[in-house]
Amino acid sequence: MGIALVGVACATDEEGLYWQCIEAIDATDESGDRVRGMLRRLAVRDGERARPPDPARGRATPRREPSC
């Protein structure tokens, strides 16, 4: 979608249409950032649910890599 908007923005002679495309490109980019952030938070939350709870803390324990 962003590439199509760039094409329209570059091809138009109307300043109003140009700025609408630029604003839509910016909104698309910001929406993608928000979705990636939500997916990251869900992955972290799901990872915490997969670990057994630590009885001393009442929550999941962090996984530790073995030291070599």
PDB file of N, CA, C and O in Angstrom:
ATOM      1  N   MET A   1       0.831  -1.186   0.000  1.00  0.00           N
ATOM      2  CA  MET A   1       0.000   0.000   0.000  1.00  0.00           C
ATOM      3  C   MET A   1       0.874   1.246   0.000  1.00  0.00           C
ATOM      4  O   MET A   1       0.572   2.203  -0.699  1.00  0.00           O
ATOM      5  N   GLY A   2       1.946   1.231   0.776  1.00  0.00           N
ATOM      6  CA  GLY A   2       2.819   2.395   0.851  1.00  0.00           C
ATOM      7  C   GLY A   2       3.438   2.745  -0.480  1.00  0.00           C
ATOM      8  O   GLY A   2       3.561   3.925  -0.836  1.00  0.00           O
ATOM      9  N   ILE A   3       3.822   1.730  -1.253  1.00  0.00           N
ATOM     10  CA  ILE A   3       4.446   1.974  -2.551  1.00  0.00           C
ATOM     11  C   ILE A   3       3.453   2.626  -3.502  1.00  0.00           C
ATOM     12  O   ILE A   3       3.808   3.544  -4.253  1.00  0.00           O
ATOM     13  N   ALA A   4       2.204   2.184  -3.472  1.00  0.00           N
ATOM     14  CA  ALA A   4       1.182   2.782  -4.323  1.00  0.00           C
ATOM     15  C   ALA A   4       0.960   4.243  -3.951  1.00  0.00           C
ATOM     16  O   ALA A   4       0.822   5.105  -4.832  1.00  0.00           O
ATOM     17  N   LEU A   5       0.952   4.535  -2.655  1.00  0.00           N
ATOM     18  CA  LEU A   5       0.767   5.924  -2.218  1.00  0.00           C
ATOM     19  C   LEU A   5       1.942   6.803  -2.631  1.00  0.00           C
ATOM     20  O   LEU A   5       1.756   7.956  -3.008  1.00  0.00           O
ATOM     21  N   VAL A   6       3.140   6.256  -2.565  1.00  0.00           N
ATOM     22  CA  VAL A   6       4.318   7.012  -3.013  1.00  0.00           C
ATOM     23  C   VAL A   6       4.189   7.319  -4.495  1.00  0.00           C
ATOM     24  O   VAL A   6       4.461   8.445  -4.942  1.00  0.00           O
ATOM     25  N   GLY A   7       3.750   6.331  -5.271  1.00  0.00           N
ATOM     26  CA  GLY A   7       3.565   6.550  -6.712  1.00  0.00           C
ATOM     27  C   GLY A   7       2.556   7.641  -6.996  1.00  0.00           C
ATOM     28  O   GLY A   7       2.780   8.500  -7.859  1.00  0.00           O
ATOM     29  N   VAL A   8       1.434   7.624  -6.284  1.00  0.00           N
ATOM     30  CA  VAL A   8       0.410   8.659  -6.479  1.00  0.00           C
ATOM     31  C   VAL A   8       0.942  10.020  -6.050  1.00  0.00           C
ATOM     32  O   VAL A   8       0.758  11.021  -6.755  1.00  0.00           O
ATOM     33  N   ALA A   9       1.621  10.063  -4.902  1.00  0.00           N
ATOM     34  CA  ALA A   9       2.150  11.334  -4.400  1.00  0.00           C
ATOM     35  C   ALA A   9       3.147  11.937  -5.389  1.00  0.00           C
ATOM     36  O   ALA A   9       3.145  13.152  -5.614  1.00  0.00           O
ATOM     37  N   CYS A  10       3.977  11.106  -5.971  1.00  0.00           N
ATOM     38  CA  CYS A  10       4.991  11.607  -6.921  1.00  0.00           C
ATOM     39  C   CYS A  10       4.386  12.020  -8.252  1.00  0.00           C
ATOM     40  O   CYS A  10       4.928  12.903  -8.930  1.00  0.00           O
ATOM     41  N   ALA A  11       3.287  11.391  -8.637  1.00  0.00           N
ATOM     42  CA  ALA A  11       2.705  11.649  -9.951  1.00  0.00           C
ATOM     43  C   ALA A  11       1.698  12.792  -9.973  1.00  0.00           C
ATOM     44  O   ALA A  11       1.377  13.301 -11.048  1.00  0.00           O
ATOM     45  N   THR A  12       1.214  13.202  -8.818  1.00  0.00           N
ATOM     46  CA  THR A  12       0.147  14.202  -8.815  1.00  0.00           C
ATOM     47  C   THR A  12       0.681  15.627  -8.923  1.00  0.00           C
ATOM     48  O   THR A  12       1.793  15.926  -8.500  1.00  0.00           O
ATOM     49  N   ASP A  13      -0.145  16.455  -9.519  1.00  0.00           N
ATOM     50  CA  ASP A  13       0.157  17.886  -9.593  1.00  0.00           C
ATOM     51  C   ASP A  13      -0.645  18.662  -8.552  1.00  0.00           C
ATOM     52  O   ASP A  13      -0.448  19.857  -8.387  1.00  0.00           O
ATOM     53  N   GLU A  14      -1.547  17.952  -7.853  1.00  0.00           N
ATOM     54  CA  GLU A  14      -2.376  18.603  -6.839  1.00  0.00           C
ATOM     55  C   GLU A  14      -1.687  18.530  -5.491  1.00  0.00           C
ATOM     56  O   GLU A  14      -1.376  17.450  -4.987  1.00  0.00           O
ATOM     57  N   GLU A  15      -1.446  19.692  -4.903  1.00  0.00           N
ATOM     58  CA  GLU A  15      -0.762  19.724  -3.612  1.00  0.00           C
ATOM     59  C   GLU A  15      -1.581  19.044  -2.521  1.00  0.00           C
ATOM     60  O   GLU A  15      -1.030  18.335  -1.669  1.00  0.00           O
ATOM     61  N   GLY A  16      -2.890  19.209  -2.530  1.00  0.00           N
ATOM     62  CA  GLY A  16      -3.752  18.584  -1.526  1.00  0.00           C
ATOM     63  C   GLY A  16      -3.673  17.066  -1.576  1.00  0.00           C
ATOM     64  O   GLY A  16      -3.580  16.403  -0.533  1.00  0.00           O
ATOM     65  N   LEU A  17      -3.709  16.499  -2.786  1.00  0.00           N
ATOM     66  CA  LEU A  17      -3.614  15.055  -2.941  1.00  0.00           C
ATOM     67  C   LEU A  17      -2.244  14.557  -2.507  1.00  0.00           C
ATOM     68  O   LEU A  17      -2.117  13.516  -1.866  1.00  0.00           O
ATOM     69  N   TYR A  18      -1.209  15.321  -2.828  1.00  0.00           N
ATOM     70  CA  TYR A  18       0.151  14.968  -2.418  1.00  0.00           C
ATOM     71  C   TYR A  18       0.211  14.822  -0.899  1.00  0.00           C
ATOM     72  O   TYR A  18       0.698  13.825  -0.375  1.00  0.00           O
ATOM     73  N   TRP A  19      -0.298  15.836  -0.177  1.00  0.00           N
ATOM     74  CA  TRP A  19      -0.208  15.796   1.284  1.00  0.00           C
ATOM     75  C   TRP A  19      -1.098  14.721   1.885  1.00  0.00           C
ATOM     76  O   TRP A  19      -0.765  14.136   2.913  1.00  0.00           O
ATOM     77  N   GLN A  20      -2.223  14.415   1.257  1.00  0.00           N
ATOM     78  CA  GLN A  20      -3.061  13.313   1.730  1.00  0.00           C
ATOM     79  C   GLN A  20      -2.302  11.996   1.628  1.00  0.00           C
ATOM     80  O   GLN A  20      -2.360  11.161   2.540  1.00  0.00           O
ATOM     81  N   CYS A  21      -1.590  11.819   0.525  1.00  0.00           N
ATOM     82  CA  CYS A  21      -0.798  10.597   0.357  1.00  0.00           C
ATOM     83  C   CYS A  21       0.319  10.526   1.391  1.00  0.00           C
ATOM     84  O   CYS A  21       0.566   9.465   1.978  1.00  0.00           O
ATOM     85  N   ILE A  22       0.989  11.636   1.629  1.00  0.00           N
ATOM     86  CA  ILE A  22       2.075  11.664   2.614  1.00  0.00           C
ATOM     87  C   ILE A  22       1.534  11.326   4.004  1.00  0.00           C
ATOM     88  O   ILE A  22       2.134  10.534   4.744  1.00  0.00           O
ATOM     89  N   GLU A  23       0.397  11.893   4.374  1.00  0.00           N
ATOM     90  CA  GLU A  23      -0.207  11.607   5.670  1.00  0.00           C
ATOM     91  C   GLU A  23      -0.629  10.141   5.769  1.00  0.00           C
ATOM     92  O   GLU A  23      -0.468   9.505   6.821  1.00  0.00           O
ATOM     93  N   ALA A  24      -1.140   9.577   4.674  1.00  0.00           N
ATOM     94  CA  ALA A  24      -1.546   8.170   4.673  1.00  0.00           C
ATOM     95  C   ALA A  24      -0.318   7.262   4.792  1.00  0.00           C
ATOM     96  O   ALA A  24      -0.362   6.237   5.486  1.00  0.00           O
ATOM     97  N   ILE A  25       0.773   7.625   4.128  1.00  0.00           N
ATOM     98  CA  ILE A  25       2.018   6.856   4.242  1.00  0.00           C
ATOM     99  C   ILE A  25       2.493   6.873   5.687  1.00  0.00           C
ATOM    100  O   ILE A  25       2.875   5.836   6.245  1.00  0.00           O
ATOM    101  N   ASP A  26       2.464   8.039   6.310  1.00  0.00           N
ATOM    102  CA  ASP A  26       2.886   8.167   7.701  1.00  0.00           C
ATOM    103  C   ASP A  26       1.987   7.345   8.631  1.00  0.00           C
ATOM    104  O   ASP A  26       2.464   6.654   9.530  1.00  0.00           O
ATOM    105  N   ALA A  27       0.677   7.396   8.401  1.00  0.00           N
ATOM    106  CA  ALA A  27      -0.263   6.630   9.232  1.00  0.00           C
ATOM    107  C   ALA A  27      -0.046   5.128   9.061  1.00  0.00           C
ATOM    108  O   ALA A  27      -0.104   4.370  10.035  1.00  0.00           O
ATOM    109  N   THR A  28       0.222   4.701   7.841  1.00  0.00           N
ATOM    110  CA  THR A  28       0.486   3.288   7.583  1.00  0.00           C
ATOM    111  C   THR A  28       1.735   2.833   8.324  1.00  0.00           C
ATOM    112  O   THR A  28       1.760   1.766   8.950  1.00  0.00           O
ATOM    113  N   ASP A  29       2.777   3.644   8.273  1.00  0.00           N
ATOM    114  CA  ASP A  29       4.026   3.315   8.953  1.00  0.00           C
ATOM    115  C   ASP A  29       3.820   3.250  10.468  1.00  0.00           C
ATOM    116  O   ASP A  29       4.271   2.317  11.131  1.00  0.00           O
ATOM    117  N   GLU A  30       3.106   4.221  11.008  1.00  0.00           N
ATOM    118  CA  GLU A  30       2.851   4.243  12.450  1.00  0.00           C
ATOM    119  C   GLU A  30       1.997   3.054  12.877  1.00  0.00           C
ATOM    120  O   GLU A  30       2.243   2.439  13.919  1.00  0.00           O
ATOM    121  N   SER A  31       1.014   2.690  12.069  1.00  0.00           N
ATOM    122  CA  SER A  31       0.172   1.531  12.385  1.00  0.00           C
ATOM    123  C   SER A  31       1.005   0.258  12.405  1.00  0.00           C
ATOM    124  O   SER A  31       0.828  -0.590  13.285  1.00  0.00           O
ATOM    125  N   GLY A  32       1.910   0.125  11.438  1.00  0.00           N
ATOM    126  CA  GLY A  32       2.789  -1.046  11.417  1.00  0.00           C
ATOM    127  C   GLY A  32       3.648  -1.126  12.655  1.00  0.00           C
ATOM    128  O   GLY A  32       3.839  -2.205  13.232  1.00  0.00           O
ATOM    129  N   ASP A  33       4.162   0.038  13.097  1.00  0.00           N
ATOM    130  CA  ASP A  33       4.967   0.070  14.321  1.00  0.00           C
ATOM    131  C   ASP A  33       4.149  -0.372  15.526  1.00  0.00           C
ATOM    132  O   ASP A  33       4.625  -1.129  16.376  1.00  0.00           O
ATOM    133  N   ARG A  34       2.920   0.088  15.601  1.00  0.00           N
ATOM    134  CA  ARG A  34       2.060  -0.283  16.730  1.00  0.00           C
ATOM    135  C   ARG A  34       1.739  -1.771  16.726  1.00  0.00           C
ATOM    136  O   ARG A  34       1.743  -2.425  17.773  1.00  0.00           O
ATOM    137  N   VAL A  35       1.448  -2.305  15.546  1.00  0.00           N
ATOM    138  CA  VAL A  35       1.139  -3.740  15.451  1.00  0.00           C
ATOM    139  C   VAL A  35       2.356  -4.566  15.854  1.00  0.00           C
ATOM    140  O   VAL A  35       2.235  -5.535  16.612  1.00  0.00           O
ATOM    141  N   ARG A  36       3.543  -4.186  15.375  1.00  0.00           N
ATOM    142  CA  ARG A  36       4.754  -4.911  15.763  1.00  0.00           C
ATOM    143  C   ARG A  36       4.973  -4.847  17.273  1.00  0.00           C
ATOM    144  O   ARG A  36       5.348  -5.840  17.897  1.00  0.00           O
ATOM    145  N   GLY A  37       4.716  -3.695  17.882  1.00  0.00           N
ATOM    146  CA  GLY A  37       4.839  -3.560  19.330  1.00  0.00           C
ATOM    147  C   GLY A  37       3.868  -4.457  20.075  1.00  0.00           C
ATOM    148  O   GLY A  37       4.227  -5.104  21.057  1.00  0.00           O
ATOM    149  N   MET A  38       2.621  -4.507  19.597  1.00  0.00           N
ATOM    150  CA  MET A  38       1.633  -5.378  20.241  1.00  0.00           C
ATOM    151  C   MET A  38       2.024  -6.845  20.104  1.00  0.00           C
ATOM    152  O   MET A  38       1.898  -7.622  21.058  1.00  0.00           O
ATOM    153  N   LEU A  39       2.499  -7.232  18.925  1.00  0.00           N
ATOM    154  CA  LEU A  39       2.913  -8.610  18.720  1.00  0.00           C
ATOM    155  C   LEU A  39       4.098  -8.970  19.610  1.00  0.00           C
ATOM    156  O   LEU A  39       4.162 -10.084  20.151  1.00  0.00           O
ATOM    157  N   ARG A  40       5.026  -8.036  19.788  1.00  0.00           N
ATOM    158  CA  ARG A  40       6.168  -8.269  20.683  1.00  0.00           C
ATOM    159  C   ARG A  40       5.692  -8.490  22.108  1.00  0.00           C
ATOM    160  O   ARG A  40       6.123  -9.417  22.792  1.00  0.00           O
ATOM    161  N   ARG A  41       4.781  -7.630  22.572  1.00  0.00           N
ATOM    162  CA  ARG A  41       4.271  -7.762  23.942  1.00  0.00           C
ATOM    163  C   ARG A  41       3.509  -9.075  24.122  1.00  0.00           C
ATOM    164  O   ARG A  41       3.614  -9.721  25.158  1.00  0.00           O
ATOM    165  N   LEU A  42       2.744  -9.480  23.116  1.00  0.00           N
ATOM    166  CA  LEU A  42       2.032 -10.753  23.204  1.00  0.00           C
ATOM    167  C   LEU A  42       3.009 -11.920  23.254  1.00  0.00           C
ATOM    168  O   LEU A  42       2.790 -12.879  24.004  1.00  0.00           O
ATOM    169  N   ALA A  43       4.065 -11.856  22.478  1.00  0.00           N
ATOM    170  CA  ALA A  43       5.053 -12.936  22.474  1.00  0.00           C
ATOM    171  C   ALA A  43       5.728 -13.038  23.838  1.00  0.00           C
ATOM    172  O   ALA A  43       5.930 -14.139  24.354  1.00  0.00           O
ATOM    173  N   VAL A  44       6.050 -11.902  24.435  1.00  0.00           N
ATOM    174  CA  VAL A  44       6.670 -11.907  25.768  1.00  0.00           C
ATOM    175  C   VAL A  44       5.692 -12.468  26.783  1.00  0.00           C
ATOM    176  O   VAL A  44       6.044 -13.321  27.592  1.00  0.00           O
ATOM    177  N   ARG A  45       4.453 -12.022  26.720  1.00  0.00           N
ATOM    178  CA  ARG A  45       3.441 -12.498  27.667  1.00  0.00           C
ATOM    179  C   ARG A  45       3.205 -13.995  27.511  1.00  0.00           C
ATOM    180  O   ARG A  45       3.120 -14.727  28.491  1.00  0.00           O
ATOM    181  N   ASP A  46       3.123 -14.473  26.272  1.00  0.00           N
ATOM    182  CA  ASP A  46       2.926 -15.905  26.036  1.00  0.00           C
ATOM    183  C   ASP A  46       4.136 -16.697  26.501  1.00  0.00           C
ATOM    184  O   ASP A  46       3.994 -17.804  27.014  1.00  0.00           O
ATOM    185  N   GLY A  47       5.334 -16.143  26.336  1.00  0.00           N
ATOM    186  CA  GLY A  47       6.540 -16.814  26.818  1.00  0.00           C
ATOM    187  C   GLY A  47       6.549 -16.926  28.325  1.00  0.00           C
ATOM    188  O   GLY A  47       6.987 -17.933  28.882  1.00  0.00           O
ATOM    189  N   GLU A  48       6.060 -15.917  29.026  1.00  0.00           N
ATOM    190  CA  GLU A  48       5.996 -15.959  30.484  1.00  0.00           C
ATOM    191  C   GLU A  48       4.973 -16.988  30.948  1.00  0.00           C
ATOM    192  O   GLU A  48       5.166 -17.651  31.959  1.00  0.00           O
ATOM    193  N   ARG A  49       3.907 -17.141  30.219  1.00  0.00           N
ATOM    194  CA  ARG A  49       2.882 -18.119  30.594  1.00  0.00           C
ATOM    195  C   ARG A  49       3.394 -19.543  30.416  1.00  0.00           C
ATOM    196  O   ARG A  49       2.946 -20.445  31.095  1.00  0.00           O
ATOM    197  N   ALA A  50       4.330 -19.742  29.476  1.00  0.00           N
ATOM    198  CA  ALA A  50       4.831 -21.081  29.190  1.00  0.00           C
ATOM    199  C   ALA A  50       5.784 -21.580  30.276  1.00  0.00           C
ATOM    200  O   ALA A  50       5.992 -22.769  30.423  1.00  0.00           O
ATOM    201  N   ARG A  51       6.382 -20.668  31.051  1.00  0.00           N
ATOM    202  CA  ARG A  51       7.316 -21.063  32.116  1.00  0.00           C
ATOM    203  C   ARG A  51       6.564 -21.451  33.375  1.00  0.00           C
ATOM    204  O   ARG A  51       5.538 -20.860  33.695  1.00  0.00           O
ATOM    205  N   PRO A  52       7.091 -22.416  34.135  1.00  0.00           N
ATOM    206  CA  PRO A  52       6.440 -22.769  35.399  1.00  0.00           C
ATOM    207  C   PRO A  52       6.587 -21.629  36.405  1.00  0.00           C
ATOM    208  O   PRO A  52       7.599 -20.931  36.421  1.00  0.00           O
ATOM    209  N   PRO A  53       5.579 -21.418  37.246  1.00  0.00           N
ATOM    210  CA  PRO A  53       5.671 -20.323  38.213  1.00  0.00           C
ATOM    211  C   PRO A  53       6.733 -20.583  39.284  1.00  0.00           C
ATOM    212  O   PRO A  53       6.987 -21.719  39.670  1.00  0.00           O
ATOM    213  N   ASP A  54       7.355 -19.512  39.728  1.00  0.00           N
ATOM    214  CA  ASP A  54       8.330 -19.572  40.817  1.00  0.00           C
ATOM    215  C   ASP A  54       7.542 -19.406  42.115  1.00  0.00           C
ATOM    216  O   ASP A  54       6.969 -18.356  42.372  1.00  0.00           O
ATOM    217  N   PRO A  55       7.482 -20.442  42.967  1.00  0.00           N
ATOM    218  CA  PRO A  55       6.661 -20.356  44.181  1.00  0.00           C
ATOM    219  C   PRO A  55       7.086 -19.223  45.111  1.00  0.00           C
ATOM    220  O   PRO A  55       6.253 -18.637  45.794  1.00  0.00           O
ATOM    221  N   ALA A  56       8.360 -18.889  45.132  1.00  0.00           N
ATOM    222  CA  ALA A  56       8.833 -17.819  46.018  1.00  0.00           C
ATOM    223  C   ALA A  56       8.356 -16.448  45.546  1.00  0.00           C
ATOM    224  O   ALA A  56       8.144 -15.554  46.344  1.00  0.00           O
ATOM    225  N   ARG A  57       8.189 -16.292  44.258  1.00  0.00           N
ATOM    226  CA  ARG A  57       7.799 -14.995  43.717  1.00  0.00           C
ATOM    227  C   ARG A  57       6.349 -14.951  43.261  1.00  0.00           C
ATOM    228  O   ARG A  57       5.796 -13.888  43.038  1.00  0.00           O
ATOM    229  N   GLY A  58       5.774 -16.120  43.043  1.00  0.00           N
ATOM    230  CA  GLY A  58       4.402 -16.162  42.578  1.00  0.00           C
ATOM    231  C   GLY A  58       4.268 -15.850  41.103  1.00  0.00           C
ATOM    232  O   GLY A  58       3.211 -15.485  40.626  1.00  0.00           O
ATOM    233  N   ARG A  59       5.360 -15.974  40.353  1.00  0.00           N
ATOM    234  CA  ARG A  59       5.300 -15.725  38.914  1.00  0.00           C
ATOM    235  C   ARG A  59       6.320 -16.611  38.206  1.00  0.00           C
ATOM    236  O   ARG A  59       7.078 -17.317  38.835  1.00  0.00           O
ATOM    237  N   ALA A  60       6.344 -16.527  36.900  1.00  0.00           N
ATOM    238  CA  ALA A  60       7.233 -17.386  36.114  1.00  0.00           C
ATOM    239  C   ALA A  60       8.676 -17.008  36.332  1.00  0.00           C
ATOM    240  O   ALA A  60       9.015 -15.847  36.543  1.00  0.00           O
ATOM    241  N   THR A  61       9.535 -18.006  36.307  1.00  0.00           N
ATOM    242  CA  THR A  61      10.968 -17.767  36.476  1.00  0.00           C
ATOM    243  C   THR A  61      11.613 -17.532  35.117  1.00  0.00           C
ATOM    244  O   THR A  61      11.208 -18.127  34.128  1.00  0.00           O
ATOM    245  N   PRO A  62      12.604 -16.660  35.042  1.00  0.00           N
ATOM    246  CA  PRO A  62      13.272 -16.436  33.756  1.00  0.00           C
ATOM    247  C   PRO A  62      14.125 -17.644  33.374  1.00  0.00           C
ATOM    248  O   PRO A  62      14.696 -18.302  34.229  1.00  0.00           O
ATOM    249  N   ARG A  63      14.165 -17.910  32.089  1.00  0.00           N
ATOM    250  CA  ARG A  63      15.014 -18.992  31.619  1.00  0.00           C
ATOM    251  C   ARG A  63      16.440 -18.503  31.542  1.00  0.00           C
ATOM    252  O   ARG A  63      16.707 -17.397  31.106  1.00  0.00           O
ATOM    253  N   ARG A  64      17.349 -19.356  31.944  1.00  0.00           N
ATOM    254  CA  ARG A  64      18.770 -18.996  31.915  1.00  0.00           C
ATOM    255  C   ARG A  64      19.496 -19.950  30.986  1.00  0.00           C
ATOM    256  O   ARG A  64      19.253 -21.153  31.008  1.00  0.00           O
ATOM    257  N   GLU A  65      20.393 -19.375  30.198  1.00  0.00           N
ATOM    258  CA  GLU A  65      21.219 -20.178  29.316  1.00  0.00           C
ATOM    259  C   GLU A  65      22.292 -20.860  30.127  1.00  0.00           C
ATOM    260  O   GLU A  65      22.867 -20.263  31.045  1.00  0.00           O
ATOM    261  N   PRO A  66      22.607 -22.121  29.818  1.00  0.00           N
ATOM    262  CA  PRO A  66      23.691 -22.787  30.549  1.00  0.00           C
ATOM    263  C   PRO A  66      25.024 -22.144  30.211  1.00  0.00           C
ATOM    264  O   PRO A  66      25.254 -21.751  29.077  1.00  0.00           O
ATOM    265  N   SER A  67      25.880 -22.001  31.208  1.00  0.00           N
ATOM    266  CA  SER A  67      27.202 -21.413  30.960  1.00  0.00           C
ATOM    267  C   SER A  67      28.166 -22.527  30.577  1.00  0.00           C
ATOM    268  O   SER A  67      28.147 -23.609  31.132  1.00  0.00           O
ATOM    269  N   CYS A  68      28.987 -22.248  29.606  1.00  0.00           N
ATOM    270  CA  CYS A  68      29.921 -23.267  29.112  1.00  0.00           C
ATOM    271  C   CYS A  68      31.317 -23.011  29.608  1.00  0.00           C
ATOM    272  O   CYS A  68      31.796 -22.015  29.853  1.00  0.00           O
TER     273      CYS A  68
END
